[in-house]
Amino acid sequence: MSIDLTDEVVGFSAQEPVISARDVRVWYGTTKGAIRAVDGVSFDLAPGETLGLVGESGCGKSTLGRGLMGLLPEGAKRDGEVLFRGRDIFSLSPKAAYQLRGRELGMIFQEPLTRLNPLMRISQHFEETIKQHEPDLSKDEIRNRALEVLRLMGIPPTRYRSYPHEFSGGMRQRLMIALTLVLRPAFVVADEPTTALDVLVEAQIVQILNDLRRNFQTSLLLITHNVGIVAEACDRVAVMYAGRIVEQGSVADVFKNPQHPYTRELLRSTISLTTTGLNYIPGAPPDLIDPPDGCRFHPRCPDAMNVCAAKDPVNIARPGGGRVECWLVGPEEEIPSAGRQALEQEELTVVDEA
């Protein structure tokens, strides 16, 4: 189904999107069948805009980011349309896609120690990265470019020839951001950039992400479990569940007035200084080889109705702007007779909770 998101980029509607994704799908082949990790995702990103992508582990967030970048493993397939400045990057040849990655499309990976070569100095990482995409630059020009972006990350030039193990976890994460930004890409996927960092270092990374717009006009897809980071660093939020974006809109409106029960329960599960008890969502995300009929959240939804188990929800405009997929919101004319009656839920077992 084609979805019109032209006017849904709140605060950025006057600008042409840098990235425009429509009906993006990613499958992983297994002996049991195809895992539909991403199943019909659409969104737009304007220049200098940050979109936060949140959801439980296994919902397809990282797969979506890797699918956009063309960094999927063998046995995975992708489909749909992703326009980058008017070019469909899914239809590019492998060589053309390779040339686009890094220089125009960047990715900040999780866990820097698994991405940085322990036998190479930081200077060598920058030299290798820049030479791959800008081979005509001299060694002095490469050094100056690298030191400029390291300065923006708060890393002194005296550390330029250090090895990765000589940096703290927070500084290694800043190095990963610097290695991405040194090529000045227009669009960046940041995959869990604050995982396993303490709150002070996390705040520094959030500030760096906020500075991206001011210094580079970078469009950023920020993948995270942490809704607090989304509130601090993002313009809009997309909530993902079982391979689909179930709700998206401005951060302020979605967090203040969530329309989808999953968004509401996800926000209730967050911990703050005022938390007096732990809230959680019963059950577990569904098997994406054979997801449930209708709304994929209905087996765990406290507001599930008969229609939720019978028909796929319709992607419609949400009050306050953005999109939502939930029968509670409508459209009313597509809900059958007795469809709004409460669904009789099966009791969740210990196995379902695991």
mmCIF file of C-alpha atoms in Angstrom:
data_model
loop_
_atom_site.group_PDB
_atom_site.id
_atom_site.type_symbol
_atom_site.label_atom_id
_atom_site.label_comp_id
_atom_site.label_asym_id
_atom_site.label_seq_id
_atom_site.Cartn_x
_atom_site.Cartn_y
_atom_site.Cartn_z
ATOM 1 C CA MET A 1 0.000 0.000 0.000
ATOM 2 C CA SER A 2 1.383 3.391 -0.985
ATOM 3 C CA ILE A 3 1.456 5.871 1.890
ATOM 4 C CA ASP A 4 1.622 9.628 1.390
ATOM 5 C CA LEU A 5 3.969 11.098 3.983
ATOM 6 C CA THR A 6 4.629 14.387 2.177
ATOM 7 C CA ASP A 7 3.118 16.602 4.862
ATOM 8 C CA GLU A 8 4.013 14.443 7.842
ATOM 9 C CA VAL A 9 7.592 15.676 8.378
ATOM 10 C CA VAL A 10 6.667 18.038 11.166
ATOM 11 C CA GLY A 11 8.609 21.301 10.974
ATOM 12 C CA PHE A 12 10.459 20.212 7.806
ATOM 13 C CA SER A 13 7.648 19.973 5.231
ATOM 14 C CA ALA A 14 8.960 22.820 3.064
ATOM 15 C CA GLN A 15 12.170 20.916 2.260
ATOM 16 C CA GLU A 16 12.677 17.994 -0.091
ATOM 17 C CA PRO A 17 13.443 14.814 1.878
ATOM 18 C CA VAL A 18 17.024 13.567 1.836
ATOM 19 C CA ILE A 19 15.702 10.033 2.315
ATOM 20 C CA SER A 20 12.239 8.855 1.284
ATOM 21 C CA ALA A 21 11.494 5.193 2.102
ATOM 22 C CA ARG A 22 8.380 3.437 0.818
ATOM 23 C CA ASP A 23 7.201 -0.086 1.675
ATOM 24 C CA VAL A 24 10.699 -1.282 2.647
ATOM 25 C CA ARG A 25 10.914 -5.021 3.342
ATOM 26 C CA VAL A 26 13.814 -7.209 4.475
ATOM 27 C CA TRP A 27 13.740 -11.011 4.732
ATOM 28 C CA TYR A 28 16.233 -13.467 6.201
ATOM 29 C CA GLY A 29 16.224 -16.960 4.725
ATOM 30 C CA THR A 30 16.191 -19.828 7.256
ATOM 31 C CA THR A 31 15.529 -23.575 7.120
ATOM 32 C CA LYS A 32 12.114 -22.924 8.701
ATOM 33 C CA GLY A 33 11.121 -20.217 6.226
ATOM 34 C CA ALA A 34 11.623 -16.510 5.596
ATOM 35 C CA ILE A 35 11.893 -14.207 8.614
ATOM 36 C CA ARG A 36 10.055 -10.985 7.755
ATOM 37 C CA ALA A 37 12.300 -8.766 9.859
ATOM 38 C CA VAL A 38 11.135 -5.542 8.174
ATOM 39 C CA ASP A 39 7.707 -5.703 6.600
ATOM 40 C CA GLY A 40 6.441 -2.586 4.847
ATOM 41 C CA VAL A 41 8.173 0.420 6.455
ATOM 42 C CA SER A 42 7.740 3.974 5.106
ATOM 43 C CA PHE A 43 9.183 7.283 6.323
ATOM 44 C CA ASP A 44 10.771 10.553 5.150
ATOM 45 C CA LEU A 45 13.802 12.420 6.504
ATOM 46 C CA ALA A 46 14.411 16.090 5.747
ATOM 47 C CA PRO A 47 17.849 17.791 5.716
ATOM 48 C CA GLY A 48 19.114 18.279 9.262
ATOM 49 C CA GLU A 49 16.310 16.224 10.786
ATOM 50 C CA THR A 50 16.733 13.425 13.334
ATOM 51 C CA LEU A 51 14.260 10.531 13.426
ATOM 52 C CA GLY A 52 14.389 8.247 16.465
ATOM 53 C CA LEU A 53 13.552 4.577 15.850
ATOM 54 C CA VAL A 54 12.512 2.768 19.049
ATOM 55 C CA GLY A 55 11.169 -0.670 19.934
ATOM 56 C CA GLU A 56 11.986 -3.919 21.711
ATOM 57 C CA SER A 57 14.956 -6.088 20.815
ATOM 58 C CA GLY A 58 14.241 -8.153 17.721
ATOM 59 C CA CYS A 59 11.646 -5.784 16.272
ATOM 60 C CA GLY A 60 13.746 -5.060 13.155
ATOM 61 C CA LYS A 61 15.369 -1.704 13.995
ATOM 62 C CA SER A 62 18.975 -2.632 13.206
ATOM 63 C CA THR A 63 17.894 -4.708 10.197
ATOM 64 C CA LEU A 64 16.121 -1.650 8.779
ATOM 65 C CA GLY A 65 19.260 0.454 9.224
ATOM 66 C CA ARG A 66 21.483 -2.143 7.583
ATOM 67 C CA GLY A 67 18.946 -2.696 4.821
ATOM 68 C CA LEU A 68 18.953 1.012 3.968
ATOM 69 C CA MET A 69 22.754 0.931 3.777
ATOM 70 C CA GLY A 70 22.941 -2.299 1.760
ATOM 71 C CA LEU A 71 24.921 -4.050 4.511
ATOM 72 C CA LEU A 72 22.827 -7.191 4.845
ATOM 73 C CA PRO A 73 24.398 -10.672 5.185
ATOM 74 C CA GLU A 74 24.182 -13.353 2.520
ATOM 75 C CA GLY A 75 20.778 -14.993 2.503
ATOM 76 C CA ALA A 76 18.958 -11.729 3.195
ATOM 77 C CA LYS A 77 16.842 -9.922 0.620
ATOM 78 C CA ARG A 78 15.337 -6.455 0.518
ATOM 79 C CA ASP A 79 12.553 -4.821 -1.473
ATOM 80 C CA GLY A 80 10.701 -1.525 -1.717
ATOM 81 C CA GLU A 81 11.896 1.931 -2.720
ATOM 82 C CA VAL A 82 14.369 4.225 -0.975
ATOM 83 C CA LEU A 83 14.980 7.524 -2.738
ATOM 84 C CA PHE A 84 18.162 9.381 -1.801
ATOM 85 C CA ARG A 85 18.056 12.802 -3.427
ATOM 86 C CA GLY A 86 15.772 11.369 -6.106
ATOM 87 C CA ARG A 87 17.790 8.174 -6.798
ATOM 88 C CA ASP A 88 16.426 4.779 -5.811
ATOM 89 C CA ILE A 89 19.378 3.287 -3.929
ATOM 90 C CA PHE A 90 17.771 -0.177 -3.902
ATOM 91 C CA SER A 91 18.027 -0.340 -7.699
ATOM 92 C CA LEU A 92 21.699 0.716 -7.891
ATOM 93 C CA SER A 93 24.398 -1.691 -9.034
ATOM 94 C CA PRO A 94 26.694 -3.033 -6.275
ATOM 95 C CA LYS A 95 29.508 -0.765 -7.521
ATOM 96 C CA ALA A 96 27.318 2.348 -7.531
ATOM 97 C CA ALA A 97 25.949 1.507 -4.073
ATOM 98 C CA TYR A 98 29.508 1.033 -2.760
ATOM 99 C CA GLN A 99 30.525 4.445 -4.088
ATOM 100 C CA LEU A 100 27.519 6.038 -2.383
ATOM 101 C CA ARG A 101 28.196 4.417 0.997
ATOM 102 C CA GLY A 102 30.545 6.334 3.220
ATOM 103 C CA ARG A 103 30.663 9.514 1.193
ATOM 104 C CA GLU A 104 26.881 10.120 1.049
ATOM 105 C CA LEU A 105 25.401 7.435 3.317
ATOM 106 C CA GLY A 106 27.114 6.784 6.641
ATOM 107 C CA MET A 107 26.603 4.331 9.503
ATOM 108 C CA ILE A 108 27.668 4.473 13.145
ATOM 109 C CA PHE A 109 27.844 0.897 14.405
ATOM 110 C CA GLN A 110 27.269 -0.570 17.855
ATOM 111 C CA GLU A 111 30.211 -1.741 19.956
ATOM 112 C CA PRO A 112 33.260 0.151 18.621
ATOM 113 C CA LEU A 113 35.732 -2.521 19.746
ATOM 114 C CA THR A 114 34.215 -4.940 17.230
ATOM 115 C CA ARG A 115 34.610 -2.372 14.427
ATOM 116 C CA LEU A 116 37.987 -0.790 15.138
ATOM 117 C CA ASN A 117 41.053 -2.817 14.133
ATOM 118 C CA PRO A 118 43.140 -3.272 17.320
ATOM 119 C CA LEU A 119 46.348 -3.510 15.256
ATOM 120 C CA MET A 120 45.823 -0.159 13.529
ATOM 121 C CA ARG A 121 46.416 3.295 14.944
ATOM 122 C CA ILE A 122 43.528 5.776 14.800
ATOM 123 C CA SER A 123 45.476 7.721 12.167
ATOM 124 C CA GLN A 124 45.530 4.600 9.978
ATOM 125 C CA HIS A 125 41.764 4.159 10.365
ATOM 126 C CA PHE A 126 41.201 7.670 9.059
ATOM 127 C CA GLU A 127 43.751 7.294 6.253
ATOM 128 C CA GLU A 128 42.141 4.055 5.063
ATOM 129 C CA THR A 129 38.597 5.480 5.251
ATOM 130 C CA ILE A 130 39.337 8.714 3.389
ATOM 131 C CA LYS A 131 41.639 7.132 0.770
ATOM 132 C CA GLN A 132 38.887 4.686 -0.193
ATOM 133 C CA HIS A 133 36.528 7.517 -1.141
ATOM 134 C CA GLU A 134 38.806 10.479 -1.884
ATOM 135 C CA PRO A 135 42.036 8.988 -3.284
ATOM 136 C CA ASP A 136 43.329 12.328 -4.613
ATOM 137 C CA LEU A 137 43.789 13.867 -1.168
ATOM 138 C CA SER A 138 47.349 14.197 0.105
ATOM 139 C CA LYS A 139 48.482 12.784 3.447
ATOM 140 C CA ASP A 140 48.520 16.287 4.969
ATOM 141 C CA GLU A 141 44.978 16.974 3.734
ATOM 142 C CA ILE A 142 43.798 13.663 5.197
ATOM 143 C CA ARG A 143 45.457 14.479 8.522
ATOM 144 C CA ASN A 144 43.900 17.960 8.634
ATOM 145 C CA ARG A 145 40.443 16.582 7.781
ATOM 146 C CA ALA A 146 40.746 13.914 10.487
ATOM 147 C CA LEU A 147 42.006 16.305 13.167
ATOM 148 C CA GLU A 148 39.183 18.738 12.366
ATOM 149 C CA VAL A 149 36.480 16.158 12.995
ATOM 150 C CA LEU A 150 38.291 14.760 16.055
ATOM 151 C CA ARG A 151 38.341 18.276 17.515
ATOM 152 C CA LEU A 152 34.567 18.480 17.033
ATOM 153 C CA MET A 153 34.280 15.193 18.953
ATOM 154 C CA GLY A 154 36.393 16.549 21.812
ATOM 155 C CA ILE A 155 39.399 14.284 21.110
ATOM 156 C CA PRO A 156 42.780 16.085 21.268
ATOM 157 C CA PRO A 157 45.252 15.816 18.344
ATOM 158 C CA THR A 158 47.787 14.195 20.670
ATOM 159 C CA ARG A 159 45.673 11.015 20.531
ATOM 160 C CA TYR A 160 45.745 10.807 16.734
ATOM 161 C CA ARG A 161 48.350 8.018 16.672
ATOM 162 C CA SER A 162 46.923 6.051 19.604
ATOM 163 C CA TYR A 163 45.496 2.538 19.332
ATOM 164 C CA PRO A 164 41.779 1.787 19.975
ATOM 165 C CA HIS A 165 42.458 0.002 23.295
ATOM 166 C CA GLU A 166 44.026 3.185 24.670
ATOM 167 C CA PHE A 167 40.670 4.991 24.624
ATOM 168 C CA SER A 168 37.759 4.793 27.035
ATOM 169 C CA GLY A 169 34.400 3.391 25.889
ATOM 170 C CA GLY A 170 32.937 6.848 25.413
ATOM 171 C CA MET A 171 35.931 8.068 23.407
ATOM 172 C CA ARG A 172 35.830 4.964 21.194
ATOM 173 C CA GLN A 173 32.188 5.716 20.438
ATOM 174 C CA ARG A 174 33.161 9.278 19.543
ATOM 175 C CA LEU A 175 35.849 7.846 17.266
ATOM 176 C CA MET A 176 33.177 5.808 15.464
ATOM 177 C CA ILE A 177 31.114 8.956 14.962
ATOM 178 C CA ALA A 178 34.212 10.840 13.733
ATOM 179 C CA LEU A 179 35.091 8.095 11.214
ATOM 180 C CA THR A 180 31.577 8.391 9.804
ATOM 181 C CA LEU A 181 31.457 12.191 9.704
ATOM 182 C CA VAL A 182 34.927 12.665 8.209
ATOM 183 C CA LEU A 183 33.410 11.858 4.794
ATOM 184 C CA ARG A 184 30.623 14.405 5.401
ATOM 185 C CA PRO A 185 27.646 12.174 4.470
ATOM 186 C CA ALA A 186 24.190 13.678 4.028
ATOM 187 C CA PHE A 187 22.432 10.755 5.754
ATOM 188 C CA VAL A 188 23.653 8.725 8.746
ATOM 189 C CA VAL A 189 22.244 5.646 10.477
ATOM 190 C CA ALA A 190 23.310 5.615 14.148
ATOM 191 C CA ASP A 191 22.733 2.100 15.509
ATOM 192 C CA GLU A 192 22.546 2.160 19.319
ATOM 193 C CA PRO A 193 25.393 4.708 19.670
ATOM 194 C CA THR A 194 25.042 4.929 23.481
ATOM 195 C CA THR A 195 24.791 1.216 24.343
ATOM 196 C CA ALA A 196 26.749 0.240 27.496
ATOM 197 C CA LEU A 197 27.857 3.829 28.211
ATOM 198 C CA ASP A 198 27.368 5.543 31.576
ATOM 199 C CA VAL A 199 24.892 8.415 31.820
ATOM 200 C CA LEU A 200 27.515 11.169 31.681
ATOM 201 C CA VAL A 201 29.160 9.810 28.542
ATOM 202 C CA GLU A 202 25.702 9.140 27.110
ATOM 203 C CA ALA A 203 24.867 12.839 27.609
ATOM 204 C CA GLN A 204 28.047 13.801 25.741
ATOM 205 C CA ILE A 205 27.100 11.568 22.799
ATOM 206 C CA VAL A 206 23.592 13.069 22.737
ATOM 207 C CA GLN A 207 25.123 16.551 22.617
ATOM 208 C CA ILE A 208 27.358 15.493 19.718
ATOM 209 C CA LEU A 209 24.336 14.131 17.842
ATOM 210 C CA ASN A 210 22.524 17.406 18.449
ATOM 211 C CA ASP A 211 25.532 19.282 17.029
ATOM 212 C CA LEU A 212 25.342 17.293 13.773
ATOM 213 C CA ARG A 213 22.511 19.437 12.460
ATOM 214 C CA ARG A 214 24.214 22.694 13.345
ATOM 215 C CA ASN A 215 27.619 21.773 11.901
ATOM 216 C CA PHE A 216 26.801 19.395 9.042
ATOM 217 C CA GLN A 217 23.020 19.580 8.313
ATOM 218 C CA THR A 218 23.133 15.792 8.572
ATOM 219 C CA SER A 219 19.918 13.771 8.415
ATOM 220 C CA LEU A 220 20.071 11.109 11.123
ATOM 221 C CA LEU A 221 18.191 7.870 11.749
ATOM 222 C CA LEU A 222 18.859 7.201 15.440
ATOM 223 C CA ILE A 223 18.193 3.574 16.453
ATOM 224 C CA THR A 224 17.852 3.113 20.203
ATOM 225 C CA HIS A 225 16.019 1.424 23.076
ATOM 226 C CA ASN A 226 16.286 4.592 25.162
ATOM 227 C CA VAL A 227 13.236 6.844 24.812
ATOM 228 C CA GLY A 228 15.003 9.457 26.940
ATOM 229 C CA ILE A 229 17.643 9.885 24.236
ATOM 230 C CA VAL A 230 14.882 10.207 21.642
ATOM 231 C CA ALA A 231 13.283 12.975 23.722
ATOM 232 C CA GLU A 232 16.603 14.831 23.933
ATOM 233 C CA ALA A 233 18.060 14.345 20.455
ATOM 234 C CA CYS A 234 15.222 13.731 17.961
ATOM 235 C CA ASP A 235 12.665 15.796 16.091
ATOM 236 C CA ARG A 236 10.373 12.866 15.317
ATOM 237 C CA VAL A 237 9.964 9.328 16.591
ATOM 238 C CA ALA A 238 8.963 6.092 14.848
ATOM 239 C CA VAL A 239 7.824 3.214 17.069
ATOM 240 C CA MET A 240 8.574 -0.211 15.596
ATOM 241 C CA TYR A 241 6.966 -3.528 16.498
ATOM 242 C CA ALA A 242 7.430 -6.901 14.795
ATOM 243 C CA GLY A 243 8.855 -5.460 11.596
ATOM 244 C CA ARG A 244 6.405 -2.581 11.156
ATOM 245 C CA ILE A 245 6.314 1.073 12.214
ATOM 246 C CA VAL A 246 3.088 1.231 14.218
ATOM 247 C CA GLU A 247 3.243 4.939 15.059
ATOM 248 C CA GLN A 248 5.304 7.944 14.034
ATOM 249 C CA GLY A 249 5.065 11.682 14.598
ATOM 250 C CA SER A 250 6.726 14.548 16.423
ATOM 251 C CA VAL A 251 8.483 13.482 19.622
ATOM 252 C CA ALA A 252 6.540 15.915 21.793
ATOM 253 C CA ASP A 253 3.132 14.837 20.495
ATOM 254 C CA VAL A 254 3.744 11.074 20.399
ATOM 255 C CA PHE A 255 5.183 11.019 23.928
ATOM 256 C CA LYS A 256 2.429 13.274 25.307
ATOM 257 C CA ASN A 257 -0.463 11.672 23.453
ATOM 258 C CA PRO A 258 0.420 8.143 22.211
ATOM 259 C CA GLN A 259 -2.251 6.710 19.915
ATOM 260 C CA HIS A 260 -1.040 3.111 19.714
ATOM 261 C CA PRO A 261 -1.274 0.870 22.826
ATOM 262 C CA TYR A 262 2.250 -0.426 22.197
ATOM 263 C CA THR A 263 3.654 3.115 22.270
ATOM 264 C CA ARG A 264 1.747 3.803 25.477
ATOM 265 C CA GLU A 265 2.966 0.605 27.172
ATOM 266 C CA LEU A 266 6.533 1.202 25.983
ATOM 267 C CA LEU A 267 6.514 4.647 27.591
ATOM 268 C CA ARG A 268 5.016 3.203 30.800
ATOM 269 C CA SER A 269 7.911 0.737 30.960
ATOM 270 C CA THR A 270 10.578 3.440 31.153
ATOM 271 C CA ILE A 271 12.318 4.091 34.474
ATOM 272 C CA SER A 272 12.800 7.550 36.009
ATOM 273 C CA LEU A 273 13.519 9.041 39.434
ATOM 274 C CA THR A 274 9.782 9.033 40.142
ATOM 275 C CA THR A 275 9.336 5.322 39.318
ATOM 276 C CA THR A 276 7.818 3.409 42.243
ATOM 277 C CA GLY A 277 7.274 0.081 40.474
ATOM 278 C CA LEU A 278 8.400 -1.703 37.334
ATOM 279 C CA ASN A 279 5.944 -1.847 34.448
ATOM 280 C CA TYR A 280 6.353 -4.290 31.573
ATOM 281 C CA ILE A 281 4.445 -5.622 28.590
ATOM 282 C CA PRO A 282 3.311 -9.239 29.166
ATOM 283 C CA GLY A 283 4.350 -11.829 26.604
ATOM 284 C CA ALA A 284 7.064 -11.610 23.976
ATOM 285 C CA PRO A 285 7.340 -10.309 20.395
ATOM 286 C CA PRO A 286 5.881 -12.738 17.835
ATOM 287 C CA ASP A 287 7.684 -15.224 15.613
ATOM 288 C CA LEU A 288 8.347 -13.278 12.407
ATOM 289 C CA ILE A 289 8.372 -16.457 10.317
ATOM 290 C CA ASP A 290 4.688 -16.898 11.124
ATOM 291 C CA PRO A 291 3.369 -13.685 12.716
ATOM 292 C CA PRO A 292 -0.199 -13.572 14.093
ATOM 293 C CA ASP A 293 -3.086 -12.568 11.834
ATOM 294 C CA GLY A 294 -4.370 -9.015 12.014
ATOM 295 C CA CYS A 295 -2.467 -6.601 14.234
ATOM 296 C CA ARG A 296 0.779 -8.240 15.346
ATOM 297 C CA PHE A 297 0.495 -6.694 18.799
ATOM 298 C CA HIS A 298 -3.002 -8.015 19.526
ATOM 299 C CA PRO A 299 -1.917 -11.101 21.577
ATOM 300 C CA ARG A 300 -0.236 -8.736 24.081
ATOM 301 C CA CYS A 301 -2.504 -5.690 23.743
ATOM 302 C CA PRO A 302 -4.616 -4.663 26.765
ATOM 303 C CA ASP A 303 -7.110 -2.928 24.435
ATOM 304 C CA ALA A 304 -7.419 -5.661 21.775
ATOM 305 C CA MET A 305 -10.764 -5.915 19.976
ATOM 306 C CA ASN A 306 -12.203 -8.634 17.729
ATOM 307 C CA VAL A 307 -11.196 -6.741 14.601
ATOM 308 C CA CYS A 308 -7.555 -6.646 15.763
ATOM 309 C CA ALA A 309 -7.215 -10.421 15.365
ATOM 310 C CA ALA A 310 -9.088 -10.543 12.048
ATOM 311 C CA LYS A 311 -7.834 -7.660 9.876
ATOM 312 C CA ASP A 312 -4.537 -5.882 9.331
ATOM 313 C CA PRO A 313 -4.713 -2.342 10.762
ATOM 314 C CA VAL A 314 -4.859 0.542 8.285
ATOM 315 C CA ASN A 315 -2.071 3.120 8.214
ATOM 316 C CA ILE A 316 -3.848 6.464 8.726
ATOM 317 C CA ALA A 317 -3.061 10.025 9.803
ATOM 318 C CA ARG A 318 -2.883 10.370 13.581
ATOM 319 C CA PRO A 319 -4.318 13.301 15.540
ATOM 320 C CA GLY A 320 -1.522 15.835 15.977
ATOM 321 C CA GLY A 321 0.297 14.776 12.805
ATOM 322 C CA GLY A 322 2.181 11.675 11.735
ATOM 323 C CA ARG A 323 0.846 8.161 11.075
ATOM 324 C CA VAL A 324 -0.532 5.296 13.169
ATOM 325 C CA GLU A 325 -1.645 1.704 12.556
ATOM 326 C CA CYS A 326 -4.298 0.846 15.147
ATOM 327 C CA TRP A 327 -7.997 -0.047 14.964
ATOM 328 C CA LEU A 328 -8.627 2.024 18.101
ATOM 329 C CA VAL A 329 -7.975 5.087 15.937
ATOM 330 C CA GLY A 330 -9.903 3.772 12.923
ATOM 331 C CA PRO A 331 -10.959 4.095 10.201
ATOM 332 C CA GLU A 332 -14.404 3.401 11.649
ATOM 333 C CA GLU A 333 -16.011 2.505 8.298
ATOM 334 C CA GLU A 334 -13.666 -0.487 7.866
ATOM 335 C CA ILE A 335 -14.422 -2.049 11.255
ATOM 336 C CA PRO A 336 -17.013 -4.828 10.840
ATOM 337 C CA SER A 337 -20.064 -5.303 13.012
ATOM 338 C CA ALA A 338 -19.076 -6.429 16.521
ATOM 339 C CA GLY A 339 -15.467 -5.650 15.617
ATOM 340 C CA ARG A 340 -15.133 -3.260 18.555
ATOM 341 C CA GLN A 341 -16.056 -5.876 21.115
ATOM 342 C CA ALA A 342 -13.208 -6.756 23.479
ATOM 343 C CA LEU A 343 -11.135 -9.689 22.256
ATOM 344 C CA GLU A 344 -11.060 -12.711 24.533
ATOM 345 C CA GLN A 345 -7.335 -13.135 25.133
ATOM 346 C CA GLU A 346 -5.555 -16.415 25.814
ATOM 347 C CA GLU A 347 -3.727 -16.528 29.127
ATOM 348 C CA LEU A 348 0.006 -16.050 28.640
ATOM 349 C CA THR A 349 2.142 -18.928 29.893
ATOM 350 C CA VAL A 350 5.648 -18.845 31.326
ATOM 351 C CA VAL A 351 6.932 -19.963 27.919
ATOM 352 C CA ASP A 352 5.186 -17.002 26.265
ATOM 353 C CA GLU A 353 6.948 -14.676 28.703
ATOM 354 C CA ALA A 354 10.399 -16.130 27.985
#
